[in-house]
mmCIF file of C-alpha atoms in Angstrom:
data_model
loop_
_atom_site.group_PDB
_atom_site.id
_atom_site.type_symbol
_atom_site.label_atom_id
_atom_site.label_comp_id
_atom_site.label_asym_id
_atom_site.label_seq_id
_atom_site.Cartn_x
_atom_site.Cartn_y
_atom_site.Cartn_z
ATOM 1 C CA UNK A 2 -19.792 8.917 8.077
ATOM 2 C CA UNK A 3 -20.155 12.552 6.286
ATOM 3 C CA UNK A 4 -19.024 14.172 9.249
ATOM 4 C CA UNK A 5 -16.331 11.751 10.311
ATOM 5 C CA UNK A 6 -14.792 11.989 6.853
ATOM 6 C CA UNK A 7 -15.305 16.483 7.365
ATOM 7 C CA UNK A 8 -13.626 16.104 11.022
ATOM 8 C CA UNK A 9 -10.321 14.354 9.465
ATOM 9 C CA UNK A 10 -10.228 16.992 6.744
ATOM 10 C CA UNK A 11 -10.542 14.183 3.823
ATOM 11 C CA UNK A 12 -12.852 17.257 1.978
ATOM 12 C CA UNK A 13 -9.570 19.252 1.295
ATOM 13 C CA UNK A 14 -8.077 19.834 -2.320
ATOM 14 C CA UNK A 15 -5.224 21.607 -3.751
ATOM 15 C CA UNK A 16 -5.746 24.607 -5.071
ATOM 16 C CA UNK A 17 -7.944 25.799 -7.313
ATOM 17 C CA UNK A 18 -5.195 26.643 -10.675
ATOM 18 C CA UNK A 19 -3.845 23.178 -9.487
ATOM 19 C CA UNK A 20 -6.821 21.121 -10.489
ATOM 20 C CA UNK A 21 -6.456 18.348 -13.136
ATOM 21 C CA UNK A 22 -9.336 18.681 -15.252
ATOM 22 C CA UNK A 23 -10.089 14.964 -14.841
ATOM 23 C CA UNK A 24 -10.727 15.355 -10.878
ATOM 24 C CA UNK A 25 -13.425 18.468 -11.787
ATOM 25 C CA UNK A 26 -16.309 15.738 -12.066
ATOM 26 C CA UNK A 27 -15.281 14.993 -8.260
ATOM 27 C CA UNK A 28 -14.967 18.923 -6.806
ATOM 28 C CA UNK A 29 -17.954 19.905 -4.925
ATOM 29 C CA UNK A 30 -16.904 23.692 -4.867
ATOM 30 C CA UNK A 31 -14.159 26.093 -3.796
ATOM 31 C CA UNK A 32 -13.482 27.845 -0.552
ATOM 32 C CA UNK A 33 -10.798 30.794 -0.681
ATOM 33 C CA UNK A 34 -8.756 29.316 -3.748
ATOM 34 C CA UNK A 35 -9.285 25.661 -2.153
ATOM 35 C CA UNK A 36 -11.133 23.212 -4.082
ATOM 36 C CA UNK A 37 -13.704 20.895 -1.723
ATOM 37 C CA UNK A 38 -14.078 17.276 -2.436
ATOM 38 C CA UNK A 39 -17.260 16.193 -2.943
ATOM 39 C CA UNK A 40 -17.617 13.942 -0.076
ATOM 40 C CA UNK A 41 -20.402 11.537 -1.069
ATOM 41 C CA UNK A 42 -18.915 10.771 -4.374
ATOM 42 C CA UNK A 43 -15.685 9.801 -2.308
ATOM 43 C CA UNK A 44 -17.478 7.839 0.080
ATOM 44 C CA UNK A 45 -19.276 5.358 -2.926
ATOM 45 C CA UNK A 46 -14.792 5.314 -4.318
ATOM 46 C CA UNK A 47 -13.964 4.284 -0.763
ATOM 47 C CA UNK A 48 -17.106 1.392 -0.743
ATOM 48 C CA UNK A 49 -15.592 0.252 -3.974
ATOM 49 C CA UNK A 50 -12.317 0.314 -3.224
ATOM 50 C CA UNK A 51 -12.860 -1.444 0.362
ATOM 51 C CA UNK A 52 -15.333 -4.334 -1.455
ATOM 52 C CA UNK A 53 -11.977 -5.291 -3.513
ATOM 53 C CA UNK A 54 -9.510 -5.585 -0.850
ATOM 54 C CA UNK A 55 -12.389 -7.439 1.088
ATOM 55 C CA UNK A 56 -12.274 -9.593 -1.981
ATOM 56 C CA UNK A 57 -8.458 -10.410 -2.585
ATOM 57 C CA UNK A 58 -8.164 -11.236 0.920
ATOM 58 C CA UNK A 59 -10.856 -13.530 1.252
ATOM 59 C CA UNK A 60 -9.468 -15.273 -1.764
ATOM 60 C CA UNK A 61 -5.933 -15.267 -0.140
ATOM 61 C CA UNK A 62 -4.636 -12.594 -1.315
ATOM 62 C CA UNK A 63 -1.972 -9.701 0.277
ATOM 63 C CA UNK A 64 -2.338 -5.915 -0.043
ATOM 64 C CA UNK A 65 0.794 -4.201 -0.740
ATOM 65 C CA UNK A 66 0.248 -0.708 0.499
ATOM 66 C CA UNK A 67 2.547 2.507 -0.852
ATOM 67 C CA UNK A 68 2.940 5.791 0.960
ATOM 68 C CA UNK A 69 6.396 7.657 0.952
ATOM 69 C CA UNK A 70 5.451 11.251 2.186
ATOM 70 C CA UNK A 71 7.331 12.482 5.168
ATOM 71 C CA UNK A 72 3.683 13.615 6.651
ATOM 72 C CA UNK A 73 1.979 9.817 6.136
ATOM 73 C CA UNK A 74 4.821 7.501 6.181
ATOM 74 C CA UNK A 75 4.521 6.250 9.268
ATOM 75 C CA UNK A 76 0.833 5.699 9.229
ATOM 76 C CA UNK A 77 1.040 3.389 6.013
ATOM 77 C CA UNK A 78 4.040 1.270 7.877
ATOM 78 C CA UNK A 79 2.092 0.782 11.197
ATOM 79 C CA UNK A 80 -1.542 -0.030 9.621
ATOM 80 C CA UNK A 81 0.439 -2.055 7.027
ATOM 81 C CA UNK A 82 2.700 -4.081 10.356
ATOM 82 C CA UNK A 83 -0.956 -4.752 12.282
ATOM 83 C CA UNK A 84 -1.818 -6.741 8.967
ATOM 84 C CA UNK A 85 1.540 -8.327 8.581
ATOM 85 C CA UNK A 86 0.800 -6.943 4.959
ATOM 86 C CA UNK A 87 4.075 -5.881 2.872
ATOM 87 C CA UNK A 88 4.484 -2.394 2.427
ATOM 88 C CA UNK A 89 7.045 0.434 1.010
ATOM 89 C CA UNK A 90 7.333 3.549 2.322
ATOM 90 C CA UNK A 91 10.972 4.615 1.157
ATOM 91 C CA UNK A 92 11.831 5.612 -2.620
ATOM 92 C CA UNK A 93 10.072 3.437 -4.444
ATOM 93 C CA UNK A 94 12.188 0.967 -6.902
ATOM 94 C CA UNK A 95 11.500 0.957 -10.012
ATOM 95 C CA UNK A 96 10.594 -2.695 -11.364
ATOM 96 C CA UNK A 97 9.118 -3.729 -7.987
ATOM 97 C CA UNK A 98 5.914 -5.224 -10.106
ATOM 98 C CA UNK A 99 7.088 -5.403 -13.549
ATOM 99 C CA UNK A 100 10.206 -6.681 -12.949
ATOM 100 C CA UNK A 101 9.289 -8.987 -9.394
ATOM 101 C CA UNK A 102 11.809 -11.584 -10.339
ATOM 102 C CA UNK A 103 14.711 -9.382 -9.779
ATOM 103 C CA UNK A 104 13.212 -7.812 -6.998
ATOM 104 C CA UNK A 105 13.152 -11.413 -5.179
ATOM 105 C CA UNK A 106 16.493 -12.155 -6.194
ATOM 106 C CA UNK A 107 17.752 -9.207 -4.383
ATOM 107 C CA UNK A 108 15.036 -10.148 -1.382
ATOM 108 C CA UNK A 109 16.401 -13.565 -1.011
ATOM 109 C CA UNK A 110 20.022 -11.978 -0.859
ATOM 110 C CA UNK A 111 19.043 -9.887 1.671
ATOM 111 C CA UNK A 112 17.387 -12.700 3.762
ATOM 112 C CA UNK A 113 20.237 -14.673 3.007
ATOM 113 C CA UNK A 114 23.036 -11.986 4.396
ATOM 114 C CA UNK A 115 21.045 -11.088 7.702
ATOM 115 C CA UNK A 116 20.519 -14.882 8.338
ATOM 116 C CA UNK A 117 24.549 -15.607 7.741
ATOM 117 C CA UNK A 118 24.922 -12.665 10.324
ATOM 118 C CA UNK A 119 22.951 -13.714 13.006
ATOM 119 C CA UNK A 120 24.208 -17.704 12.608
ATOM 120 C CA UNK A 121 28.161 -16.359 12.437
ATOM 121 C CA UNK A 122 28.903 -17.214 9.315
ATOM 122 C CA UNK A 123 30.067 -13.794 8.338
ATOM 123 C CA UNK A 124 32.815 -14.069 10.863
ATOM 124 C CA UNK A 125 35.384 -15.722 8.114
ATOM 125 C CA UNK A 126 35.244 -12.536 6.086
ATOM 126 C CA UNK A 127 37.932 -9.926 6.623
ATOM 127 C CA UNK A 128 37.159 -6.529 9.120
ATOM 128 C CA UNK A 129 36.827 -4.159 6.490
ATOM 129 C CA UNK A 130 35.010 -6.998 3.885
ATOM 130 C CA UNK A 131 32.398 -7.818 6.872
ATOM 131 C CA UNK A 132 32.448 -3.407 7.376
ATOM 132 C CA UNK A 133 31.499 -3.202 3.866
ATOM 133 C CA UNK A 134 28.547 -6.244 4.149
ATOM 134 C CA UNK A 135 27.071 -4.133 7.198
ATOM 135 C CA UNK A 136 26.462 -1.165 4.301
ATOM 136 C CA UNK A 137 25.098 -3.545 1.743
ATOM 137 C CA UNK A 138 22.871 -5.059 4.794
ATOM 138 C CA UNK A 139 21.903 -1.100 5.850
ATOM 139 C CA UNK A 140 20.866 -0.215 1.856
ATOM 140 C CA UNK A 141 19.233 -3.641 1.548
ATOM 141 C CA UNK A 142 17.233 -3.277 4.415
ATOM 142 C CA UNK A 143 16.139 0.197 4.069
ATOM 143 C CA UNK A 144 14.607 -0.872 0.451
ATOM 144 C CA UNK A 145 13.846 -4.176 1.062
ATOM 145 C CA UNK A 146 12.598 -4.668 4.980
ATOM 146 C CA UNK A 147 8.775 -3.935 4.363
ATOM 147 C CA UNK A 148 8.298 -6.319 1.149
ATOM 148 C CA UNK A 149 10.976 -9.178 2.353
ATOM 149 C CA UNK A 150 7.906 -10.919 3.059
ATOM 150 C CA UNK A 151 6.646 -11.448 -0.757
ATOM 151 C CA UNK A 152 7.505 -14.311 -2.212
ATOM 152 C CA UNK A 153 5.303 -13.657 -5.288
ATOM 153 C CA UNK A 154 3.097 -10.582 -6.764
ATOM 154 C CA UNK A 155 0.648 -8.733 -4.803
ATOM 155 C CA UNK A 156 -3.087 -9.176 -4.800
ATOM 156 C CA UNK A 157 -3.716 -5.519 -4.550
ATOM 157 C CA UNK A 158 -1.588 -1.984 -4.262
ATOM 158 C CA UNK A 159 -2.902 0.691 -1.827
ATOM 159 C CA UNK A 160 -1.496 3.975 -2.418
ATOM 160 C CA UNK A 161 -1.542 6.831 -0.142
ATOM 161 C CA UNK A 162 -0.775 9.365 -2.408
ATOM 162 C CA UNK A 163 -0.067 9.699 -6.209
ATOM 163 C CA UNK A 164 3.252 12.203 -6.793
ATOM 164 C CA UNK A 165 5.891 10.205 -5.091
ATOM 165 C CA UNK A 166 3.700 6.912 -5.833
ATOM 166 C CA UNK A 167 3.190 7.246 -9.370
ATOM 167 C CA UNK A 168 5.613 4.787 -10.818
ATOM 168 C CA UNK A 169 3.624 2.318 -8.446
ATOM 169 C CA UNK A 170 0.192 3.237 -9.628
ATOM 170 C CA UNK A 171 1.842 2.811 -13.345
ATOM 171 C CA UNK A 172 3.734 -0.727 -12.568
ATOM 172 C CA UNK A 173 0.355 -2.249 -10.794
ATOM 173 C CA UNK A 174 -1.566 -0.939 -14.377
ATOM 174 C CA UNK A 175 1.184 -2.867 -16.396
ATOM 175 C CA UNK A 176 0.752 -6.191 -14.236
ATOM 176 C CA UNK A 177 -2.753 -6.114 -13.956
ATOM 177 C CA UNK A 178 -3.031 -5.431 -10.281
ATOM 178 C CA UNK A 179 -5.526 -3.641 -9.132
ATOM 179 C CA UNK A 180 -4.239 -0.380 -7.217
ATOM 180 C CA UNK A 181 -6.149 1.817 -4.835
ATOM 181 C CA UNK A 182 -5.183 5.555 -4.380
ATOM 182 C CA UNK A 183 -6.377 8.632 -2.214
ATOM 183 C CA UNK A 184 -6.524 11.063 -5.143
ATOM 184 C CA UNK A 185 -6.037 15.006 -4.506
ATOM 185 C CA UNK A 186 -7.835 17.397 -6.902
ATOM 186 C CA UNK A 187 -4.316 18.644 -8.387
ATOM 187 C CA UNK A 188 -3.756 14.240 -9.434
ATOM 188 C CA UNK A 189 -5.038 12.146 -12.319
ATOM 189 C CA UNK A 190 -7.462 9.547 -11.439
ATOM 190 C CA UNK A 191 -7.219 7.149 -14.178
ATOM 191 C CA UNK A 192 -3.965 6.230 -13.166
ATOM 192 C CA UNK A 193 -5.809 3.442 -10.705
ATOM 193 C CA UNK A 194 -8.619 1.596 -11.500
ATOM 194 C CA UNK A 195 -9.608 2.731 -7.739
ATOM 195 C CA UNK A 196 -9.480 6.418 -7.043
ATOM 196 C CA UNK A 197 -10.482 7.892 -3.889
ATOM 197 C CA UNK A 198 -10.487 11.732 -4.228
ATOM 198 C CA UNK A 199 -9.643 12.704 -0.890
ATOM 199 C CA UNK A 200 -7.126 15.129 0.833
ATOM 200 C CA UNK A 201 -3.784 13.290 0.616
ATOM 201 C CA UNK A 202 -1.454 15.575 2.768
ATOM 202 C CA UNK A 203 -3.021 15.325 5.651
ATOM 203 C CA UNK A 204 -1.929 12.821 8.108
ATOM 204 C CA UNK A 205 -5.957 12.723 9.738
ATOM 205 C CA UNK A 206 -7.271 12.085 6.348
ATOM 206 C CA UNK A 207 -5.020 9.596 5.402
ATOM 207 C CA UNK A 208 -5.435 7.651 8.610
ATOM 208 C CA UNK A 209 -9.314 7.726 8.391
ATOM 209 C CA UNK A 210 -9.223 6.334 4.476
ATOM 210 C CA UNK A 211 -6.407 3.586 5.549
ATOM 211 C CA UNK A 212 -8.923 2.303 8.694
ATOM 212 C CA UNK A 213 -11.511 1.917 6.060
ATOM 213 C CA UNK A 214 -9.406 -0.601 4.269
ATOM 214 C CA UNK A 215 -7.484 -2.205 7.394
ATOM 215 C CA UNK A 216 -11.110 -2.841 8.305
ATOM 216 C CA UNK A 217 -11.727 -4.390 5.032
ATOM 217 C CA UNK A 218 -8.578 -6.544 5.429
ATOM 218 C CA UNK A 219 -9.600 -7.898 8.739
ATOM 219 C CA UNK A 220 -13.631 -8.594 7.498
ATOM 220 C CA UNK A 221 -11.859 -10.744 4.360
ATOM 221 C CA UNK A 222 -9.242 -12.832 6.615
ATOM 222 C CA UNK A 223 -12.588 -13.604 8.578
ATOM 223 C CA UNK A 224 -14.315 -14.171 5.627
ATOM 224 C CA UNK A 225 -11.687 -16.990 4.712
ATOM 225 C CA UNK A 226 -11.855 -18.541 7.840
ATOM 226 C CA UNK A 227 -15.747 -19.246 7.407
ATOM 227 C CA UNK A 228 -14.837 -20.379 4.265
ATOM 228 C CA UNK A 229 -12.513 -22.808 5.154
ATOM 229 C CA UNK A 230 -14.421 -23.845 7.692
ATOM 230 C CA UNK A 231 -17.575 -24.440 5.206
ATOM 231 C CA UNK A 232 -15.732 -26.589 3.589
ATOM 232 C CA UNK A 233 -14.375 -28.559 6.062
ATOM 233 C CA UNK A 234 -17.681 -29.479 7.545
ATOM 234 C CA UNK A 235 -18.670 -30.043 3.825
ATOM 235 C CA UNK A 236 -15.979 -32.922 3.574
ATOM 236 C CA UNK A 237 -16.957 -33.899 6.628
ATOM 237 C CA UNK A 238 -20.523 -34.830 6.040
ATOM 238 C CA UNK A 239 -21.580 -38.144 4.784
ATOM 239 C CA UNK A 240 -22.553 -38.121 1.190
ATOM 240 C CA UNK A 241 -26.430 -38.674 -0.037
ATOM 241 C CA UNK A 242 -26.815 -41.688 -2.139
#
C-alpha cells in the first residue's frame, strides 16, 4: 500500500511557506521547499474515511462526490458515473446542501424542460422563445446534469480538493453531512470531519484516493444485498413456538 500510495505521488505537499499550521501534525518532512505527507498517518484518514462511505451505503445511502479542478475533473465525473452516484464538478452553487429545496425546485424544472423537449411539447412556443429555452436548458444542464438524480440530501460528500470545494466542505458541516476531503499541506483540515492529507493536484493521486472509496461504495451496495437477503430468509422461516 506504502508504495502504491509513493508511485501515484499522494506524498506531495505544497510548499513549505504554504503550510497551514493545522496540517504540520500530518508533514513527515521537507524535500527542496516541498513538504512530504506522512504517508501512514494518511493511510489510517483514508481507512476511516472508506469505513464511512462503506457505512452510508450499506444503510442506503448516496455519496455526492465534489471535484472542480481542471487537472481532476474528469476523474471525479467518471468514478462518480460507474456508481450512478451524483456528483458536481462545475462551479459549485451555493445553497446546494443548505438550501436543497431550492436546488430541487430548479432540478425538477430542468427535468421538466428536457422531458417537454424530447415529447414535442416545446414546439407551440415561438422560434426565438424555444431559442431562448435551448440557453436556459444549456445553463441548467451544465449546473444541474450530475445531481438531477437527488431527490433528497446526500448521505455523504467526497471532496477532491478543498480551494474551489470549500463552500461544499462548509454547507455539508452546516447540514450535518459527513464530508470527506484529500487535504494538501497548504489546506485546513477541520473543515471535514474526514481529512485525507494527500497531494490534491495531481491527477495519479487523486485517482488512487477516489478507487479507495469507489471500492468502498461497491463493498457497501454488497453489503446491502446480504442484508436484504438476511432478512428475507428471516421472514421466511417458520417461527419457534
Amino acid at each position: 500500500m506504502l508504495k502504491t500510495m509513493i508511485e501515484h505521488n499522494v506524498f506531495y505537499g505544497h510548499s513549505k511557506s504554504r503550510t497551514n499550521p493545522k496540517m504540520r501534525p500530518f508533514v513527515l518532512s521537507a524535500k527542496s521547499g516541498v513538504q512530504i505527507v506522512d504517508l501512514m498517518k494518511t493511510m489510517s484518514q483514508l481507512d476511516k474515511a472508506v469505513a464511512m462511505v462503506k457505512d452510508k451505503v450499506r444503510l442506503g445511502g448516496s455519496v455526492l462526490f465534489v471535484g472542480t479542478t481542471p487537472a481532476t475533473k474528469f476523474i471525479v465525473k467518471e468514478t462518480a458515473q460507474r456508481l450512478q452516484m451524483p456528483y458536481v464538478t462545475t462551479r459549485w452553487l451555493g445553497g446546494t446542501l443548505t438550501n436543497f429545496k431550492t436546488i430541487l425546485t430548479r432540478i425538477n424544472h430542468f427535468k421538466k424542460l428536457e422531458e417537454d423537449k424530447v415529447a414535442g411539447r416545446l414546439q407551440k412556443y415561438t422560434k426565438k422563445e424555444r431559442v431562448m429555452i435551448d440557453v436556459e436548458l444549456s445553463k441548467l444542464d451544465r449546473f444541474f446534469r450530475g445531481i438531477v438524480g437527488l431527490d433528497k440530501l446526500p448521505s455523504a460528500v467526497v471532496i477532491t480538493e478543498l480551494g474551489d470545494g470549500e463552500i461544499a466542505a462548509r454547507e455539508a458541516k452546516l447540514t450535518k453531512i459527513p464530508a470527506v476531503a484529500f487535504v494538501n499541506t497548504n489546506r485546513d483540515p477541520d473543515l471535514v470531519k474526514y481529512p485525507i492529507a494527500s497531494n490534491d493536484r495531481n491527477s495519479k493521486s487523486v485517482a488512487f484516493l477516489l478507487s479507495h472509496i469507489e471500492k468502498a461504495v461497491v463493498e457497501g451496495r454488497v453489503a446491502k444485498e446480504a442484508d436484504a437477503a438476511k432478512l428475507a430468509e428471516k421472514a421466511k422461516a417458520p417461527a419457534v413456538k
